[in-house]
Amino acid sequence: MSSAGIFISIMAALAVGAMSPGPSFVVVSRIAISRSRLDGFAAALGMGAGGVVFAVLALAGLTALLSQFEWLYVLLKVAGGAYLVYIAVNIWRSAGQPLEVSDTVNGNHAPRLSFMTALLTQLSNPKTIIVYASIFAALLPRTVPLSLIVALPLGVFVVEAGWYSIVAFACSARHPRRLYLAAKSWIDRTAGVVMAGLGLRLILAGVSDR
């Protein structure tokens, strides 16, 4: 298979994974709805940056290190799960707080904070790097051309940031935001329960791997 064919195959596989529901989707959609479209796009860039980190680590062979030092992988799982639970608690605690959202879909928020929240959420799940590494190992040749080494992180950024930009754009539209304001406490509590469940599942997976 040519380098172009390999690249397209990897991007297609990663795109399917990016579109799967998970903590990243919950975080980006909630940021876009409750803050502003700009914040949503900043969160999408954070997801893209996290994907690049995973791609670089997978190319560097971090999975071999994790398989050699199982305790490190367990530690990453527990720490990542704890971070998701921390986010869940904050979402739950803010569920009852009133929120003013402008109809202009552009608020005076902190895109940098949205970017970092999304980046840390993306990096909180060490299983993702296993997915990346598995796809890379299955589709990359034994000797990886320099063109692919350069192109893959860029492609990953486009896939991750592109998908979550679509999510941010859709969720920051007026109608979804009005629906969110009408049922904010229930939506936030549901999002908190989902995030807590994902975090606890990650922690339990790490503990059971010991």
Tab-separated table of C-alpha atoms in Angstrom:
chain	number	residue	atom	x	y	z
A	1	MET	CA	0.000	0.000	0.000
A	2	SER	CA	1.280	3.471	-0.837
A	3	SER	CA	2.004	6.084	1.837
A	4	ALA	CA	-1.086	8.005	0.765
A	5	GLY	CA	-3.239	4.904	1.100
A	6	ILE	CA	-1.820	4.129	4.545
A	7	PHE	CA	-2.409	7.714	5.657
A	8	ILE	CA	-6.027	7.701	4.481
A	9	SER	CA	-6.699	4.339	6.147
A	10	ILE	CA	-5.313	5.525	9.476
A	11	MET	CA	-7.245	8.799	9.358
A	12	ALA	CA	-10.475	6.959	8.553
A	13	ALA	CA	-9.988	4.608	11.519
A	14	LEU	CA	-9.205	7.490	13.864
A	15	ALA	CA	-12.191	9.495	12.612
A	16	VAL	CA	-14.531	6.663	13.582
A	17	GLY	CA	-12.972	6.621	17.045
A	18	ALA	CA	-13.227	10.407	17.436
A	19	MET	CA	-16.943	10.317	16.596
A	20	SER	CA	-17.669	7.694	19.237
A	21	PRO	CA	-19.449	9.177	22.301
A	22	GLY	CA	-17.233	9.659	25.331
A	23	PRO	CA	-15.919	12.216	27.830
A	24	SER	CA	-14.426	14.355	25.067
A	25	PHE	CA	-17.823	14.781	23.422
A	26	VAL	CA	-19.463	15.621	26.758
A	27	VAL	CA	-16.852	18.276	27.558
A	28	VAL	CA	-16.807	19.983	24.161
A	29	SER	CA	-20.579	20.042	23.749
A	30	ARG	CA	-21.120	21.409	27.251
A	31	ILE	CA	-18.465	24.108	26.800
A	32	ALA	CA	-19.958	25.172	23.471
A	33	ILE	CA	-23.503	25.303	24.855
A	34	SER	CA	-22.829	26.904	28.224
A	35	ARG	CA	-20.054	29.351	27.300
A	36	SER	CA	-19.682	30.487	23.701
A	37	ARG	CA	-18.930	29.286	20.202
A	38	LEU	CA	-15.386	30.652	20.533
A	39	ASP	CA	-14.897	28.594	23.692
A	40	GLY	CA	-16.232	25.557	21.848
A	41	PHE	CA	-13.726	26.024	19.051
A	42	ALA	CA	-10.941	26.494	21.626
A	43	ALA	CA	-11.994	23.188	23.205
A	44	ALA	CA	-11.911	21.558	19.765
A	45	LEU	CA	-8.334	22.770	19.321
A	46	GLY	CA	-7.515	21.295	22.744
A	47	MET	CA	-8.838	17.922	21.590
A	48	GLY	CA	-6.742	18.203	18.442
A	49	ALA	CA	-3.634	19.021	20.464
A	50	GLY	CA	-4.272	16.025	22.720
A	51	GLY	CA	-4.598	13.799	19.688
A	52	VAL	CA	-1.244	15.042	18.401
A	53	VAL	CA	0.366	14.158	21.744
A	54	PHE	CA	-1.029	10.630	21.529
A	55	ALA	CA	0.079	10.272	17.905
A	56	VAL	CA	3.635	11.373	18.708
A	57	LEU	CA	3.815	9.070	21.737
A	58	ALA	CA	2.486	6.148	19.697
A	59	LEU	CA	5.065	6.797	16.980
A	60	ALA	CA	7.769	7.034	19.650
A	61	GLY	CA	6.833	3.605	20.981
A	62	LEU	CA	5.445	4.565	24.388
A	63	THR	CA	3.169	1.526	24.306
A	64	ALA	CA	6.240	-0.704	24.494
A	65	LEU	CA	7.270	1.167	27.651
A	66	LEU	CA	3.799	0.835	29.161
A	67	SER	CA	3.718	-2.888	28.460
A	68	GLN	CA	7.124	-3.277	30.112
A	69	PHE	CA	6.184	-1.232	33.181
A	70	GLU	CA	2.609	-2.265	33.916
A	71	TRP	CA	2.480	-0.172	37.089
A	72	LEU	CA	2.932	2.982	35.001
A	73	TYR	CA	-0.074	2.142	32.849
A	74	VAL	CA	-2.143	1.406	35.972
A	75	LEU	CA	-1.072	4.729	37.471
A	76	LEU	CA	-2.074	6.589	34.316
A	77	LYS	CA	-5.479	4.899	34.291
A	78	VAL	CA	-6.195	5.757	37.917
A	79	ALA	CA	-4.978	9.341	37.536
A	80	GLY	CA	-6.975	9.820	34.354
A	81	GLY	CA	-10.102	8.380	35.945
A	82	ALA	CA	-9.666	10.619	38.986
A	83	TYR	CA	-9.491	13.678	36.732
A	84	LEU	CA	-12.745	12.710	35.007
A	85	VAL	CA	-14.422	12.264	38.394
A	86	TYR	CA	-13.108	15.702	39.398
A	87	ILE	CA	-14.729	17.228	36.302
A	88	ALA	CA	-17.955	15.343	37.063
A	89	VAL	CA	-18.092	16.736	40.606
A	90	ASN	CA	-17.591	20.296	39.333
A	91	ILE	CA	-20.339	19.866	36.723
A	92	TRP	CA	-22.730	18.450	39.333
A	93	ARG	CA	-21.988	21.222	41.824
A	94	SER	CA	-22.631	23.941	39.224
A	95	ALA	CA	-25.875	22.342	38.001
A	96	GLY	CA	-28.079	24.492	40.213
A	97	GLN	CA	-26.282	27.750	39.515
A	98	PRO	CA	-28.057	30.163	37.142
A	99	LEU	CA	-26.319	30.895	33.871
A	100	GLU	CA	-26.695	33.881	31.566
A	101	VAL	CA	-25.984	33.139	27.929
A	102	SER	CA	-26.054	35.772	25.219
A	103	ASP	CA	-27.937	35.174	21.975
A	104	THR	CA	-24.888	36.368	20.064
A	105	VAL	CA	-23.186	32.957	20.543
A	106	ASN	CA	-20.049	34.895	21.465
A	107	GLY	CA	-19.482	35.418	25.159
A	108	ASN	CA	-16.727	37.045	27.177
A	109	HIS	CA	-15.194	33.829	28.476
A	110	ALA	CA	-11.690	32.425	28.629
A	111	PRO	CA	-10.927	30.335	25.531
A	112	ARG	CA	-7.567	29.416	27.079
A	113	LEU	CA	-9.366	27.725	29.981
A	114	SER	CA	-11.649	25.881	27.554
A	115	PHE	CA	-8.610	24.758	25.565
A	116	MET	CA	-6.838	23.419	28.667
A	117	THR	CA	-9.964	21.688	29.976
A	118	ALA	CA	-10.391	19.873	26.676
A	119	LEU	CA	-6.692	19.047	26.381
A	120	LEU	CA	-6.550	17.542	29.872
A	121	THR	CA	-9.757	15.615	29.236
A	122	GLN	CA	-8.287	14.165	26.059
A	123	LEU	CA	-5.065	13.214	27.821
A	124	SER	CA	-6.864	11.773	30.858
A	125	ASN	CA	-7.633	8.482	29.106
A	126	PRO	CA	-4.424	6.482	28.549
A	127	LYS	CA	-6.444	3.844	26.695
A	128	THR	CA	-6.541	6.260	23.784
A	129	ILE	CA	-2.825	5.913	23.177
A	130	ILE	CA	-3.317	2.143	23.009
A	131	VAL	CA	-5.948	2.671	20.325
A	132	TYR	CA	-3.603	4.944	18.397
A	133	ALA	CA	-0.712	2.546	18.756
A	134	SER	CA	-2.854	-0.417	17.687
A	135	ILE	CA	-4.010	1.360	14.544
A	136	PHE	CA	-0.487	2.530	13.749
A	137	ALA	CA	0.966	-0.933	14.350
A	138	ALA	CA	-1.676	-2.579	12.172
A	139	LEU	CA	-1.376	-0.192	9.228
A	140	LEU	CA	2.136	1.254	9.249
A	141	PRO	CA	5.005	-0.536	7.478
A	142	ARG	CA	7.967	-1.796	9.496
A	143	THR	CA	10.047	1.149	8.302
A	144	VAL	CA	7.924	4.276	8.493
A	145	PRO	CA	8.701	6.860	5.785
A	146	LEU	CA	9.596	10.341	6.995
A	147	SER	CA	6.642	11.727	5.073
A	148	LEU	CA	4.238	9.676	7.217
A	149	ILE	CA	6.025	10.581	10.450
A	150	VAL	CA	5.416	14.237	9.608
A	151	ALA	CA	1.944	13.828	8.121
A	152	LEU	CA	0.338	11.628	10.786
A	153	PRO	CA	0.381	14.131	13.706
A	154	LEU	CA	-0.914	16.854	11.373
A	155	GLY	CA	-3.643	14.549	10.093
A	156	VAL	CA	-4.616	13.562	13.626
A	157	PHE	CA	-4.974	17.226	14.565
A	158	VAL	CA	-7.227	17.875	11.574
A	159	VAL	CA	-9.425	14.847	12.359
A	160	GLU	CA	-9.799	15.533	16.088
A	161	ALA	CA	-10.076	19.323	15.914
A	162	GLY	CA	-12.254	19.140	12.809
A	163	TRP	CA	-14.804	16.766	14.307
A	164	TYR	CA	-15.058	18.645	17.588
A	165	SER	CA	-15.315	21.958	15.748
A	166	ILE	CA	-18.422	20.553	14.092
A	167	VAL	CA	-19.716	19.546	17.533
A	168	ALA	CA	-18.946	23.014	18.903
A	169	PHE	CA	-20.620	24.752	15.973
A	170	ALA	CA	-23.767	22.656	16.256
A	171	CYS	CA	-24.069	22.872	20.031
A	172	SER	CA	-23.473	26.638	20.201
A	173	ALA	CA	-26.401	27.407	17.891
A	174	ARG	CA	-29.266	29.325	19.514
A	175	HIS	CA	-31.786	26.483	19.666
A	176	PRO	CA	-29.523	23.944	21.477
A	177	ARG	CA	-28.418	26.655	23.893
A	178	ARG	CA	-31.998	27.635	24.716
A	179	LEU	CA	-32.861	23.980	25.309
A	180	TYR	CA	-29.838	23.746	27.613
A	181	LEU	CA	-30.889	26.819	29.611
A	182	ALA	CA	-34.408	25.437	29.967
A	183	ALA	CA	-33.158	22.193	31.508
A	184	LYS	CA	-29.705	23.179	32.750
A	185	SER	CA	-29.829	21.448	36.128
A	186	TRP	CA	-30.975	18.110	34.686
A	187	ILE	CA	-28.556	18.228	31.748
A	188	ASP	CA	-25.605	19.128	33.980
A	189	ARG	CA	-26.430	16.425	36.492
A	190	THR	CA	-26.771	13.873	33.705
A	191	ALA	CA	-23.438	14.986	32.234
A	192	GLY	CA	-21.885	14.763	35.703
A	193	VAL	CA	-23.159	11.215	36.199
A	194	VAL	CA	-21.865	10.173	32.754
A	195	MET	CA	-18.443	11.677	33.401
A	196	ALA	CA	-18.250	10.124	36.869
A	197	GLY	CA	-19.205	6.752	35.438
A	198	LEU	CA	-16.510	6.967	32.783
A	199	GLY	CA	-13.946	8.038	35.369
A	200	LEU	CA	-14.835	5.286	37.833
A	201	ARG	CA	-14.787	2.742	35.040
A	202	LEU	CA	-11.257	3.841	34.140
A	203	ILE	CA	-10.139	3.666	37.786
A	204	LEU	CA	-11.643	0.199	38.255
A	205	ALA	CA	-10.005	-0.971	35.030
A	206	GLY	CA	-6.674	0.239	36.352
A	207	VAL	CA	-7.145	-1.432	39.736
A	208	SER	CA	-8.256	-4.711	38.169
A	209	ASP	CA	-5.114	-4.729	35.991
A	210	ARG	CA	-2.877	-4.811	39.061
